[in-house]
XYZ file of C-alpha atoms in Angstrom:
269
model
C 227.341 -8.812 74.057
C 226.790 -8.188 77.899
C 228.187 -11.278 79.537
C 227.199 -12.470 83.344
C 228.817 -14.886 85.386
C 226.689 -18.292 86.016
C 223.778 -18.175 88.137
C 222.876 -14.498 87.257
C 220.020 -13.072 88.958
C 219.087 -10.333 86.453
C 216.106 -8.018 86.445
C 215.266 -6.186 83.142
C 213.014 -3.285 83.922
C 211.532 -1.200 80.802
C 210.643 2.229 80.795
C 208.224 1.421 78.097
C 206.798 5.457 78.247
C 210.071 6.336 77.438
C 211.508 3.603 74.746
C 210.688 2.199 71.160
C 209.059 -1.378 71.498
C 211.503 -1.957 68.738
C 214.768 -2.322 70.793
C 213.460 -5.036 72.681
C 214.385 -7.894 70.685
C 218.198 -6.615 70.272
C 218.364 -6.137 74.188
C 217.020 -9.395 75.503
C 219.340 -10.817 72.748
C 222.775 -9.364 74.592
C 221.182 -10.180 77.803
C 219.967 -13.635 77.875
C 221.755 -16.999 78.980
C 220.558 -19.898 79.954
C 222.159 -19.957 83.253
C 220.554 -16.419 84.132
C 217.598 -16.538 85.846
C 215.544 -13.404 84.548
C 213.010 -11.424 85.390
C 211.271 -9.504 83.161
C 208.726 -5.983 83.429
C 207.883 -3.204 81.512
C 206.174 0.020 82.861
C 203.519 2.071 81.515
C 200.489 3.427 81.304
C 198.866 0.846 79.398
C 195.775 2.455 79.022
C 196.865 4.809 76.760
C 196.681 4.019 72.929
C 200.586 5.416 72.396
C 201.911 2.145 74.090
C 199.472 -0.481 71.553
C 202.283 -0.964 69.877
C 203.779 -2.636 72.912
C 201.416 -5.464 73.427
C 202.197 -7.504 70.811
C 205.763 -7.459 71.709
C 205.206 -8.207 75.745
C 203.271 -11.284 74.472
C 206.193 -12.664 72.452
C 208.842 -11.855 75.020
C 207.165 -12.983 78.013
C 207.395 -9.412 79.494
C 205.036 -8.823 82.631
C 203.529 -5.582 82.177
C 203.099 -3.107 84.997
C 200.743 -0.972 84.793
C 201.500 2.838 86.293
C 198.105 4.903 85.704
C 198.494 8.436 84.574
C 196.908 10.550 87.724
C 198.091 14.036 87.159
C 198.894 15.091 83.432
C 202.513 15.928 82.814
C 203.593 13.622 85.128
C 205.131 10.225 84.610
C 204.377 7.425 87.114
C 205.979 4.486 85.155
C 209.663 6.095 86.013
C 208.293 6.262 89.740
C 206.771 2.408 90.120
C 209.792 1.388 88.471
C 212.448 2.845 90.956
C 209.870 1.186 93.996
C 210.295 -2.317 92.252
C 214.092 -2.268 91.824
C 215.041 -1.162 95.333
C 212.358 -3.811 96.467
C 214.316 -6.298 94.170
C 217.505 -5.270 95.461
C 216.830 -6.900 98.908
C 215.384 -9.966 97.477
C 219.151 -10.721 96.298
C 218.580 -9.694 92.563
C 222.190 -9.367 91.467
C 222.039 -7.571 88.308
C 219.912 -4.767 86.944
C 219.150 -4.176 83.146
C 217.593 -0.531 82.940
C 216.209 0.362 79.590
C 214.753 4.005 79.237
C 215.815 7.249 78.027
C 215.179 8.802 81.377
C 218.099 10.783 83.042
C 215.407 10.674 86.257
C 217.000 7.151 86.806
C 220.455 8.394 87.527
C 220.264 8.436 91.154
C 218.605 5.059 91.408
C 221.894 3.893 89.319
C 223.642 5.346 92.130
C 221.952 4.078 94.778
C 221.979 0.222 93.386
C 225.371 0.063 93.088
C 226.119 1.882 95.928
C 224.937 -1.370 97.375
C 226.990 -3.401 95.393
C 224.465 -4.717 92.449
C 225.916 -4.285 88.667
C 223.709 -2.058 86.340
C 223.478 -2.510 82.745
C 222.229 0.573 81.005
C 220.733 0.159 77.206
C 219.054 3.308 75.620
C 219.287 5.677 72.408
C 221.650 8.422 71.513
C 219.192 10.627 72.955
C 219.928 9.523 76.417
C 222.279 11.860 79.359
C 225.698 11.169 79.546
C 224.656 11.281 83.216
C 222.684 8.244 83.363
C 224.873 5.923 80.624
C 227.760 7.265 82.798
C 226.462 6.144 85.836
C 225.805 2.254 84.451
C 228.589 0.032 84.964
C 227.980 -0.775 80.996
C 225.871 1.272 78.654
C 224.624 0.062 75.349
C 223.896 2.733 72.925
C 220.472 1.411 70.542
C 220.626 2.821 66.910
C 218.130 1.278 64.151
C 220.212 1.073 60.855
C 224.020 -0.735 60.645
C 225.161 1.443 58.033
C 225.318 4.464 60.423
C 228.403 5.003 61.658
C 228.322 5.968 65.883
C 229.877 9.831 66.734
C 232.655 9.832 68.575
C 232.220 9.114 72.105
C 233.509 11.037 74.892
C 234.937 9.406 77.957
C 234.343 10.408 82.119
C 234.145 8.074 85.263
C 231.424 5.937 85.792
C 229.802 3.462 88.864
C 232.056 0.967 90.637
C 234.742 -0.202 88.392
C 234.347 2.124 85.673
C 231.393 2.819 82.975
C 231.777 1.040 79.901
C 230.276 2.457 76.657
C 229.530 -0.192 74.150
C 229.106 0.813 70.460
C 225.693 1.899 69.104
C 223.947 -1.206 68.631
C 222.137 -1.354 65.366
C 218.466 -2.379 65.968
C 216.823 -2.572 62.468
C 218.079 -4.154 59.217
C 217.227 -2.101 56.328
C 214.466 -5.305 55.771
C 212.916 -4.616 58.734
C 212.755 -0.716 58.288
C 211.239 -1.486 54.951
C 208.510 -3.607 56.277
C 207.602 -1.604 58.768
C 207.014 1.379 56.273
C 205.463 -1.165 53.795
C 202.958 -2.551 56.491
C 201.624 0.626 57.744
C 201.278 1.843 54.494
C 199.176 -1.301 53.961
C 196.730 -0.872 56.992
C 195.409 2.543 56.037
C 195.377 3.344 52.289
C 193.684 2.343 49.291
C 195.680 0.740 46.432
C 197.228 3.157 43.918
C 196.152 5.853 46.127
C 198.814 9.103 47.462
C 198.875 9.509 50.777
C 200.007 12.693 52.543
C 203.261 12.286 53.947
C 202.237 13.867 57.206
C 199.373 11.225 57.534
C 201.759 8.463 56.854
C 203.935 9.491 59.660
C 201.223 10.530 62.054
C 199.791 6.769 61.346
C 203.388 5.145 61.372
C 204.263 6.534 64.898
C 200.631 5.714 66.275
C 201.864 1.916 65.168
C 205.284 2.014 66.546
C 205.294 4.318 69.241
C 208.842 6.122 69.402
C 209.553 5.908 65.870
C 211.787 8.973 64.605
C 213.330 9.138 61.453
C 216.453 11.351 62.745
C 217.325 7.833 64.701
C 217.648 6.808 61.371
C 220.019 9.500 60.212
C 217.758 11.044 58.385
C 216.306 14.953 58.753
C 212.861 14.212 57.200
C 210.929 11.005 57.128
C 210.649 11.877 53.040
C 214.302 11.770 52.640
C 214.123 8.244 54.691
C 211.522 7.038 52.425
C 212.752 8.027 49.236
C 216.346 6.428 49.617
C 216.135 3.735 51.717
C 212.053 2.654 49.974
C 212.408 4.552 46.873
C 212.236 0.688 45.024
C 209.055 0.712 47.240
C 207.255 4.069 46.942
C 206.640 6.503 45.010
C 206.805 10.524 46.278
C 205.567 13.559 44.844
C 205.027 17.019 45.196
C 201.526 18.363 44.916
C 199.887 22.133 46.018
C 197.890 22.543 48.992
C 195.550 24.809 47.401
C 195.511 25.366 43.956
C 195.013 28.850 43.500
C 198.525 29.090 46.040
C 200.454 26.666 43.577
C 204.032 27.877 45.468
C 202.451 25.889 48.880
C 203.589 22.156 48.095
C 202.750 19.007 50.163
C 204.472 15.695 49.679
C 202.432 12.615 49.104
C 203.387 8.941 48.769
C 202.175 5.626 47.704
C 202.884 2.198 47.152
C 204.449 1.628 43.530
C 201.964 -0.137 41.434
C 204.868 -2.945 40.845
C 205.036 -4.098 44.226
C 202.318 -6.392 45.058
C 199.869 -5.032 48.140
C 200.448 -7.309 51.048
C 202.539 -7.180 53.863
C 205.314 -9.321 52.220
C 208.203 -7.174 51.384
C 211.723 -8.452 49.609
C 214.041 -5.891 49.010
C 216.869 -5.566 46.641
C 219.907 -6.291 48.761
C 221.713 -3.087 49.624
């Protein structure tokens, strides 16, 4: 937990191009009190269909949305309008800053916040530079399941009074992770119909932008599904083409014992 004296004027600003909508809940969780007076944006390009997956969650959070139009491909305004509105917020006596991204291109705006004397709170995957989480006065390292175990850390100076690097956070129960892969299943297929594993994923990262099974400690998202929703789903191995029988694809679906809706009870692990 992040704690903040009384009277906290905190600013969370989301790099939403950049972040899972999934690690909002977990981070507005450590955040909140109700003596801090918050204020609340995400950035994005919200015309794009890879952040849908956001709105839902902006709606349920009370996050404002700021919207940061894609002019020139390959280049990333969100990171840009986001920078403009914290050094703006910084003179309007905003106290704290909450900085949730994956972006190492935030580094020097770490720097230059509490250079003038406002604490920074970093939160972002494992993915993220030591640069950036180093530069935070606290980073808090987001990892979806509880039963992985965080690598060692390394140590180094930080901002101000010394960086402090909180544990990996775990994001997801395995509940959660099931539904998820239960519900998108749900919204695209057929009953008692295989999927291809490769359409599965393409359709479960089109609902939850930033999804990656390797967050999940896992090298493929077959291995993910077949030990963590093997109760769940069923996998198999089928060829491509028949006359080149060696060329296999994996295909799932929904075992014909679990009932298809979007209510899922697992066994408890």
């Amino acid at each position: 937990m992040v704690t903040l004296p009384k009277e906290t004027r905190l600013a969370i600003l989301i790099d939403a191009e950049n972040m899972s909508a999934a690690w909002v809940g977990p981070v507005l969780g450590r955040l909140q009190s109700p003596k801090v007076l918050t204020l609340k944006r995400a950035y994005g390009d919200w015309s794009k269909a890879q952040l849908n997956g956001w709105k839902p969650v902006l709606s349920e959070y009370g996050i404002h949305p700021v919207h940061a139009p894609t002019y020139v491909a390959g280049k990333n305004s969100a990171d840009m309008m986001l920078t403009i509105d914290a050094i703006t917020l910084l003179h309007q006596q905003i106290t704290w800053f909450c900085i949730v991204s994956n972006d190492s291109d935030f580094t020097p705006l770490v720097h230059h916040l509490t250079g003038a004397g406002a604490k920074v709170v970093g939160f972002g995957s494992h993915q993220v530079s030591q640069a950036f989480a180093k530069a935070c006065h606290k980073f808090v390292y987001l990892k979806p399941l509880a039963k992985l175990q965080p690598a060692a850390l390394q140590g180094g100076g930080g901002a101000g009074d010394g960086a402090v690097v909180e544990p990996i956070e775990p994001i997801l129960s395995r509940a959660e992770l099931l539904q998820w892969l239960k519900k998108v299943y749900i919204s695209f297929a057929v009953p008692d119909t295989w999927i291809d594993l490769g359409r599965f994923g393409s359709e479960l990262r089109k609902q939850y932008p930033g999804f990656d099974h390797k967050l999940f400690g896992y090298s493929a998202l077959g291995k993910l599904i077949a030990i963590e929703g093997g109760h769940l789903f069923e996998l198999r191995r089928r060829p491509i083409d028949p006359t080149h029988p060696q060329h296999l694809i994996l295909q799932i679906r929904l075992r014909q014992s679990v009932a298809f809706s979007s209510s899922t009870h697992p066994p408890n692990s």
